[in-house]
PDB file of C-alpha atoms and ligand atoms in Angstrom:
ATOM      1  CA  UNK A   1      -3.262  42.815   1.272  1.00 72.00           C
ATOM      2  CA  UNK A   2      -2.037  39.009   0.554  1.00 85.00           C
ATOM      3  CA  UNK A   3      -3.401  37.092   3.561  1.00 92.00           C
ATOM      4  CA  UNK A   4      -1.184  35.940   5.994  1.00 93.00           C
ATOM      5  CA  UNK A   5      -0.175  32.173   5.686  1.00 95.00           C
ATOM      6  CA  UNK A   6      -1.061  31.323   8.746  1.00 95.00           C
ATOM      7  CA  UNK A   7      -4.503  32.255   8.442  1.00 97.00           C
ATOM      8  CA  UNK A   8      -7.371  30.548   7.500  1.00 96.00           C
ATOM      9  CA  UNK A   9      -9.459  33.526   5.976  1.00 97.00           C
ATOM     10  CA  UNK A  10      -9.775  37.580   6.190  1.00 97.00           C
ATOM     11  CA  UNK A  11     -12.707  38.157   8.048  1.00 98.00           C
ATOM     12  CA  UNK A  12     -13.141  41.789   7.875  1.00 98.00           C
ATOM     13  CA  UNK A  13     -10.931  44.028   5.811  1.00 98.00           C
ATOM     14  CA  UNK A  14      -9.507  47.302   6.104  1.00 98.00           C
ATOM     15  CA  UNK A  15     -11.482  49.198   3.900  1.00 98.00           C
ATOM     16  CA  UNK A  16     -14.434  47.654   5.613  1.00 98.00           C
ATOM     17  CA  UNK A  17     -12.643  48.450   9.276  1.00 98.00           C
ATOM     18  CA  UNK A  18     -12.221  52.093   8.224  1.00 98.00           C
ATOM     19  CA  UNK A  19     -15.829  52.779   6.813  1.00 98.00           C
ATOM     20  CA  UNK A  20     -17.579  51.264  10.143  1.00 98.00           C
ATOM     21  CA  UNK A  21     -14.856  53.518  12.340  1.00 98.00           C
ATOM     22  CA  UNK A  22     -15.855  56.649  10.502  1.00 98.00           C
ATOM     23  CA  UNK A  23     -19.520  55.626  11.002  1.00 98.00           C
ATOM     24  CA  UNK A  24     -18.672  55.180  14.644  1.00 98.00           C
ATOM     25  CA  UNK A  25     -17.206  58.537  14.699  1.00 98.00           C
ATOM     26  CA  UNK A  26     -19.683  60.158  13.707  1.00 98.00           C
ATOM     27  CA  UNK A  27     -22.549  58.685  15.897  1.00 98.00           C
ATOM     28  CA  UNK A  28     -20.001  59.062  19.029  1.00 98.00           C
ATOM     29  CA  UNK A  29     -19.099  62.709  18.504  1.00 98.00           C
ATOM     30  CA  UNK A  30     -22.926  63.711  18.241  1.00 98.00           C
ATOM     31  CA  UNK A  31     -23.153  61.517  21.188  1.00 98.00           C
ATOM     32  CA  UNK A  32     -20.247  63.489  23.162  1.00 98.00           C
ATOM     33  CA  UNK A  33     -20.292  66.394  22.063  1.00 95.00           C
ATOM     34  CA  UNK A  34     -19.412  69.274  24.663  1.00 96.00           C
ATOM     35  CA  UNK A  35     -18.710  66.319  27.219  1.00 98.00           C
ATOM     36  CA  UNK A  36     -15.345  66.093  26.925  1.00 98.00           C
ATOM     37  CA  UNK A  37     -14.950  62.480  27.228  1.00 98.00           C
ATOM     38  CA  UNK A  38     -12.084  60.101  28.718  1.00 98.00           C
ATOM     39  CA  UNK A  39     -11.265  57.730  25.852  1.00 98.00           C
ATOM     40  CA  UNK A  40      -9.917  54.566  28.178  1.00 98.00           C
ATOM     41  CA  UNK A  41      -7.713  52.367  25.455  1.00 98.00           C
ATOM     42  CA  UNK A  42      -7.520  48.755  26.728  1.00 97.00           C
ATOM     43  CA  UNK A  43      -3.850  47.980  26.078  1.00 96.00           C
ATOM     44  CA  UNK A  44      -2.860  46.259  24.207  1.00 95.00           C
ATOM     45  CA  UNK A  45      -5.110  44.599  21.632  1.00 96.00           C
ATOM     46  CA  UNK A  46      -7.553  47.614  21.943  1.00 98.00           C
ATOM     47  CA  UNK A  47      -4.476  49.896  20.545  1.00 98.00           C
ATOM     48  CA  UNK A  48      -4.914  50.153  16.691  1.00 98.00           C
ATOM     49  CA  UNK A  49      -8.970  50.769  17.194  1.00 98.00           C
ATOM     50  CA  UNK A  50      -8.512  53.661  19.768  1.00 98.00           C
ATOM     51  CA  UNK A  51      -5.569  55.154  17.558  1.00 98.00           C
ATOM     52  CA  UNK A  52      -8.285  55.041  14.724  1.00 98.00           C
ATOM     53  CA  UNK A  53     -11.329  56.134  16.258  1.00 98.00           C
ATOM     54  CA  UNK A  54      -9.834  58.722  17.851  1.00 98.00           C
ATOM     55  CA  UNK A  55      -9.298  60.233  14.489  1.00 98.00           C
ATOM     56  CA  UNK A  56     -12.256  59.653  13.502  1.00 98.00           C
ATOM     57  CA  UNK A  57     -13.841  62.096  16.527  1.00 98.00           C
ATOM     58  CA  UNK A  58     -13.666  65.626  15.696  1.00 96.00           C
ATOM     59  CA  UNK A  59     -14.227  66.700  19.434  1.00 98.00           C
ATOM     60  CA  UNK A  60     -12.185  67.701  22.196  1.00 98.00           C
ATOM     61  CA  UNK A  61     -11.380  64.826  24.363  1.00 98.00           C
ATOM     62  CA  UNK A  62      -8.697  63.557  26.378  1.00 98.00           C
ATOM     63  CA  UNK A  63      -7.240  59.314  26.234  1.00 98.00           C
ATOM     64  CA  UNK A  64      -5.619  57.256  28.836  1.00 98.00           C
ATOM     65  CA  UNK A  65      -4.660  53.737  28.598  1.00 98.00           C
ATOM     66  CA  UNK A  66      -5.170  50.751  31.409  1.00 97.00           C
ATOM     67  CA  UNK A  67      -3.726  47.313  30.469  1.00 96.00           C
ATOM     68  CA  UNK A  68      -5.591  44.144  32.127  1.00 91.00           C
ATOM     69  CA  UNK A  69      -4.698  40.431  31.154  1.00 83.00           C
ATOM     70  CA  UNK A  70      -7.534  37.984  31.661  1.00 71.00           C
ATOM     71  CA  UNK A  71      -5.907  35.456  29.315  1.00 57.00           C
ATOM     72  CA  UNK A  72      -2.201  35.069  29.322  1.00 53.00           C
ATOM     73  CA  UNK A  73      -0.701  33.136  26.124  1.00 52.00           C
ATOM     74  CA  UNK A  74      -3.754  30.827  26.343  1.00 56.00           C
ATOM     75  CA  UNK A  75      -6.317  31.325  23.605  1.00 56.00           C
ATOM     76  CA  UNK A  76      -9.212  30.214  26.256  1.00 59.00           C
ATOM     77  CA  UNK A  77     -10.662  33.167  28.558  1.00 61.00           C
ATOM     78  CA  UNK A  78      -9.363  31.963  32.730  1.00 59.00           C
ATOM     79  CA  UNK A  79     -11.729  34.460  34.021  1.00 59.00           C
ATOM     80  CA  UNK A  80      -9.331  36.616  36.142  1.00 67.00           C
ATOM     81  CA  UNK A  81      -8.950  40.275  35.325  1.00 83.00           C
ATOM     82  CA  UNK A  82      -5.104  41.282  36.359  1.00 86.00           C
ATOM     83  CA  UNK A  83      -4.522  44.862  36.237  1.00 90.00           C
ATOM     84  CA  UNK A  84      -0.962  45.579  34.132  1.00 94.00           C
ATOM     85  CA  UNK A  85      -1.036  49.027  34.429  1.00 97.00           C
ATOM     86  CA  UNK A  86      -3.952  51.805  36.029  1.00 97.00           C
ATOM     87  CA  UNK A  87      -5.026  55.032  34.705  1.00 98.00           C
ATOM     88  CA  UNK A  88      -3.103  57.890  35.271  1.00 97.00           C
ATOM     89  CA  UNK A  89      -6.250  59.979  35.103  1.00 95.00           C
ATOM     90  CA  UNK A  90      -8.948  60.624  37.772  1.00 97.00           C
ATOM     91  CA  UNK A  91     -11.998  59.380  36.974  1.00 98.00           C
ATOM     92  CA  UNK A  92     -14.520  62.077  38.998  1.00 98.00           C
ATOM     93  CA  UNK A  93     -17.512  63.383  36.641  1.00 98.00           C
ATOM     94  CA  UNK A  94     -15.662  61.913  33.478  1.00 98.00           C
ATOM     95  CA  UNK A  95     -17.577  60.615  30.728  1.00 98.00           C
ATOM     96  CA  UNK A  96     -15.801  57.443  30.271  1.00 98.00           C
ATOM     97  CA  UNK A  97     -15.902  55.909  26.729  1.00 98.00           C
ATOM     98  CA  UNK A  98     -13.983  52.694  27.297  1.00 98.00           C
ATOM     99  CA  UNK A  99     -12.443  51.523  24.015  1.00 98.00           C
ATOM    100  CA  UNK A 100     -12.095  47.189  23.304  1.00 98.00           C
ATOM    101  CA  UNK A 101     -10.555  45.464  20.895  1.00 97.00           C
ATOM    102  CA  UNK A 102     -13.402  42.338  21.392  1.00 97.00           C
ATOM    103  CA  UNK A 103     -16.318  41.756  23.441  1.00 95.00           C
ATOM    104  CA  UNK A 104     -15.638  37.565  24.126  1.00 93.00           C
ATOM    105  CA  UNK A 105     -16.879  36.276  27.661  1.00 91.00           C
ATOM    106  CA  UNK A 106     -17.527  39.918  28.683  1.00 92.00           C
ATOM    107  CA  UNK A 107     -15.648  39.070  31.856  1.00 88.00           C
ATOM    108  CA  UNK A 108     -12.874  41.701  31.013  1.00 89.00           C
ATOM    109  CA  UNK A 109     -15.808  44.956  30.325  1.00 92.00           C
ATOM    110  CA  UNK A 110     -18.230  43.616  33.241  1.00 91.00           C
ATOM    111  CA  UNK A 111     -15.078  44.131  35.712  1.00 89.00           C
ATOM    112  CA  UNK A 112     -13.884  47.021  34.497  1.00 93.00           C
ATOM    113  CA  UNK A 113     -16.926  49.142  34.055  1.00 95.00           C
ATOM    114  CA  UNK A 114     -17.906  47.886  37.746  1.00 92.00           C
ATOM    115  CA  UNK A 115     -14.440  49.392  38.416  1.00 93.00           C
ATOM    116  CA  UNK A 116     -14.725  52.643  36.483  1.00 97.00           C
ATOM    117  CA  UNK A 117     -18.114  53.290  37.948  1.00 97.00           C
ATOM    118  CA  UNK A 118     -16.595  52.742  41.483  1.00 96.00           C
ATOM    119  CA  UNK A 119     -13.699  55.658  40.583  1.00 97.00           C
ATOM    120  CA  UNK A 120     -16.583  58.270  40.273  1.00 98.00           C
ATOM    121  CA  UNK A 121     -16.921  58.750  36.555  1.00 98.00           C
ATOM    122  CA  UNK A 122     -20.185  60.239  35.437  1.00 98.00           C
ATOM    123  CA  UNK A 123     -21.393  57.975  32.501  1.00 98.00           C
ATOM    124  CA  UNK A 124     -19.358  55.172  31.505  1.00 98.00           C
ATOM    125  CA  UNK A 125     -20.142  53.197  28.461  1.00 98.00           C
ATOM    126  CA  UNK A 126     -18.620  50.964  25.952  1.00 98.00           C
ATOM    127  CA  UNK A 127     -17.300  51.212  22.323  1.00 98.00           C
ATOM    128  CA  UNK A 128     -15.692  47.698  20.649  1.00 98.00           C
ATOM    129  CA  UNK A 129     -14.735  46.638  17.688  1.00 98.00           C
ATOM    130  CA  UNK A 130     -16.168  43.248  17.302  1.00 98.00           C
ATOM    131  CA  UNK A 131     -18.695  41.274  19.120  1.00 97.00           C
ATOM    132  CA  UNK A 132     -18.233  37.824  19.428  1.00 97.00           C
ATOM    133  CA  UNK A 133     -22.131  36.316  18.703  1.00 96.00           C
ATOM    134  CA  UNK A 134     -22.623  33.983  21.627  1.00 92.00           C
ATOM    135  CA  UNK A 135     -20.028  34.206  23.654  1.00 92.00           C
ATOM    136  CA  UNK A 136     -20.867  36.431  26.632  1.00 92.00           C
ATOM    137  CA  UNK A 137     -22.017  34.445  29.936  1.00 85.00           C
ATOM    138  CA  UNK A 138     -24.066  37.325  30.527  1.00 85.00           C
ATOM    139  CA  UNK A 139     -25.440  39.899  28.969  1.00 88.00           C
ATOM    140  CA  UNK A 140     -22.755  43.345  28.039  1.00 92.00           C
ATOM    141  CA  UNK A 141     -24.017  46.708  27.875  1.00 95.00           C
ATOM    142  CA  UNK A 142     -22.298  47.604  25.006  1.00 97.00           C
ATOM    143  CA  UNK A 143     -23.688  51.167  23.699  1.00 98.00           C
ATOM    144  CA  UNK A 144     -21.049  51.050  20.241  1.00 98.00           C
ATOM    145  CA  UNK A 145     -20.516  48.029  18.126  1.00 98.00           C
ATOM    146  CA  UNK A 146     -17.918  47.944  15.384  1.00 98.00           C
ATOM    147  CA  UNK A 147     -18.635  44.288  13.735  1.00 98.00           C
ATOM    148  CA  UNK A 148     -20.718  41.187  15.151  1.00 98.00           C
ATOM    149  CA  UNK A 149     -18.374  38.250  14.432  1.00 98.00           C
ATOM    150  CA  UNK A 150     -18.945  34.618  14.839  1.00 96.00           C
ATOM    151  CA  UNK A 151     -17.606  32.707  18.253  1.00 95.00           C
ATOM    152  CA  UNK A 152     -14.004  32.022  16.470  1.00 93.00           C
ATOM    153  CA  UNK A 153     -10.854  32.665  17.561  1.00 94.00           C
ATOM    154  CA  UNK A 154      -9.361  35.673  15.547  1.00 97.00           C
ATOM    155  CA  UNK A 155      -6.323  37.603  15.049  1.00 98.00           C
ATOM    156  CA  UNK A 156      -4.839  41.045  13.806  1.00 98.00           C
ATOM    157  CA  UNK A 157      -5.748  44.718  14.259  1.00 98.00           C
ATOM    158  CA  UNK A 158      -4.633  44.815  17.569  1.00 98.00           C
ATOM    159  CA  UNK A 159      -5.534  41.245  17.884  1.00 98.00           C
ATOM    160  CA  UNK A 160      -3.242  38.656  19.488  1.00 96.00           C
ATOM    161  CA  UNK A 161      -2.353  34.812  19.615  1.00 96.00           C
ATOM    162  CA  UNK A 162       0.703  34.655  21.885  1.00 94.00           C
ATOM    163  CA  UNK A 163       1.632  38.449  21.298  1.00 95.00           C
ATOM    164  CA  UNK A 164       1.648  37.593  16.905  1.00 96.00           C
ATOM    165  CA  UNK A 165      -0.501  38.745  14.549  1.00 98.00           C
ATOM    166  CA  UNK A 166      -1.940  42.060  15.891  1.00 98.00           C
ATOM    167  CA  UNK A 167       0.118  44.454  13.215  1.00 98.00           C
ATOM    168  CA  UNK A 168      -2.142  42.225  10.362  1.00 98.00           C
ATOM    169  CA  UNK A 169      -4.756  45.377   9.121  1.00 98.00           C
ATOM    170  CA  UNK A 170      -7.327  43.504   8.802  1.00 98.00           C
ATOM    171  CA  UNK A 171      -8.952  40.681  11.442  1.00 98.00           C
ATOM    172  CA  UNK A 172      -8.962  37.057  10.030  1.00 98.00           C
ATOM    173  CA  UNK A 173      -9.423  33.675  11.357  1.00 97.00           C
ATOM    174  CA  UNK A 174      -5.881  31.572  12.580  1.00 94.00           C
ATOM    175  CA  UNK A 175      -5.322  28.163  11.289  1.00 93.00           C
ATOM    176  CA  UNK A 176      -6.294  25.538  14.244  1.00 89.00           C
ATOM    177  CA  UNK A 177      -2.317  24.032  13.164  1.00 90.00           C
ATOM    178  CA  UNK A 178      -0.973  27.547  14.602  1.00 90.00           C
ATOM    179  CA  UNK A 179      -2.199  27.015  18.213  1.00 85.00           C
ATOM    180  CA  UNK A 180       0.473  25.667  20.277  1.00 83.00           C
ATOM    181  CA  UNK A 181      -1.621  25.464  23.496  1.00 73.00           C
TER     182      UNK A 181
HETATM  183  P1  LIG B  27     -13.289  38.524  27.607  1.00 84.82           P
HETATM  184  O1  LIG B  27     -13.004  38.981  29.004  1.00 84.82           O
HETATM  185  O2  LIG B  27     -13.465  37.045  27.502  1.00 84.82           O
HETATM  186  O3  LIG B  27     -14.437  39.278  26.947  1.00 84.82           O
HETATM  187  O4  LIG B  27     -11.970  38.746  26.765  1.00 84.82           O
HETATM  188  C1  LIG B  27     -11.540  39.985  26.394  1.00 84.82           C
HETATM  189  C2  LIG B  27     -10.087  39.947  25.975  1.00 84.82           C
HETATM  190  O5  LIG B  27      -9.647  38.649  25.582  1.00 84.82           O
HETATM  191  C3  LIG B  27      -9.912  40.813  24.753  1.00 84.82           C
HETATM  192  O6  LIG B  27      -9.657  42.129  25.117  1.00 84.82           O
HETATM  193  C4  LIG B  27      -8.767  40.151  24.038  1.00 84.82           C
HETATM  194  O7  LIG B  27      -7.529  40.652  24.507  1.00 84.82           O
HETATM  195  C5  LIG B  27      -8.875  38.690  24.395  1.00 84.82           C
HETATM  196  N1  LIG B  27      -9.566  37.937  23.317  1.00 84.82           N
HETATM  197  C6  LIG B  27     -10.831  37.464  23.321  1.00 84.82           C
HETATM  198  N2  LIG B  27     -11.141  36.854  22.166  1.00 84.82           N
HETATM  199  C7  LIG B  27     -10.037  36.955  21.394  1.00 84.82           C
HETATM  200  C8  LIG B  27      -9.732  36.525  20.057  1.00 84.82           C
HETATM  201  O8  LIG B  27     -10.534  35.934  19.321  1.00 84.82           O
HETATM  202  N3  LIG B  27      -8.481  36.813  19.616  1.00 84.82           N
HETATM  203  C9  LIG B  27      -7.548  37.455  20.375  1.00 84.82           C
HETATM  204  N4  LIG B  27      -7.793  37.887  21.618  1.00 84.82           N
HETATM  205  C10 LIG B  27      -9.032  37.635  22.129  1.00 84.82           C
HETATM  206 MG1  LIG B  28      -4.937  39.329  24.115  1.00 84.82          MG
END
């Protein structure tokens, strides 16, 4: 696909995303399997990489979807976790598998996992789709990694800057002229 023009570069592909999701898929399902696990789909960026690992996990298990906002239009992370919109699923004895679009601070995860533990679930771990090398104030638990990326502000698959750019299938880097904050 022709790269967007307000991009600098394509920093992982598709092809690329769906060969590490399948590879994902496969470790998770002999990870899960006859656990029944709660996918939890941070909404919204984590949308597009629940949708396709989900596919890619040919076990039974059940999603739900939670939408937090810890940055608002701002491309900087404020460090407040809002939640948008809770789980409509009990949490007791689940194996939670919660599902990120990016690990940045790790503010977001570290509150939410704190949270999920809190509900009663019985394991709760982590699966996201990039990594952001550097970034986290403190150290993430993060048992599934899609793609380490550099400390750079990125866009597409599910990926946001002001609510643009997350229907882009592939994650590349946003031209520094394109920020408006
Ligand atoms: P954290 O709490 O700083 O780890 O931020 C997590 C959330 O911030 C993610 O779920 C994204 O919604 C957003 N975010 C962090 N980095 C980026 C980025 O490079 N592009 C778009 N959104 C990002
Ligand atoms: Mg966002």
């Amino acid at each position: 696909m022709e790269l967007h023009p307000d991009l600098v570069r394509t920093l992982i592909t598709e092809d690329e995303l769906k060969e590490r999701i399948s590879e994902l898929g496969e470790e998770i399902a002999r990870d899960y399997r006859g656990k029944n696990p709660l996918l939890i789909g941070i909404l919204k960026g984590a949308v597009y990489f629940m949708t396709d690992l989900s596919r890619a996990l040919p076990i039974p298990l059940t999603m739900d979807f939670m939408a937090v906002s810890s940055y608002g239009a701002a491309h900087k992370s404020s460090g407040v976790v809002r939640i948008l919109k809770d789980l409509d699923t009990p949490l007791t004895g689940r194996h939670v598998l919660v599902v990120e679009d990016v690990l940045d601070t790790g503010l977001t995860l570290k509150y939410l996992v704190r949270s999920f533990e809190a509900r009663g679930a019985a394991s709760v771990e982590i699966a996201t789709c990039l990594v952001k090398e550097g970034a986290q104030a403190e150290p993430v638990d993060v048992r599934y990694v899609g793609f380490t990326i550099p400390n750079e502000f990125v866009v597409g698959y599910g990926l946001d800057y002001a609510e643009r750019y997350r229907n882009l299938p592939y994650v590349g880097v946003l031209k520094p002229s394109c920020y408006t904050d």
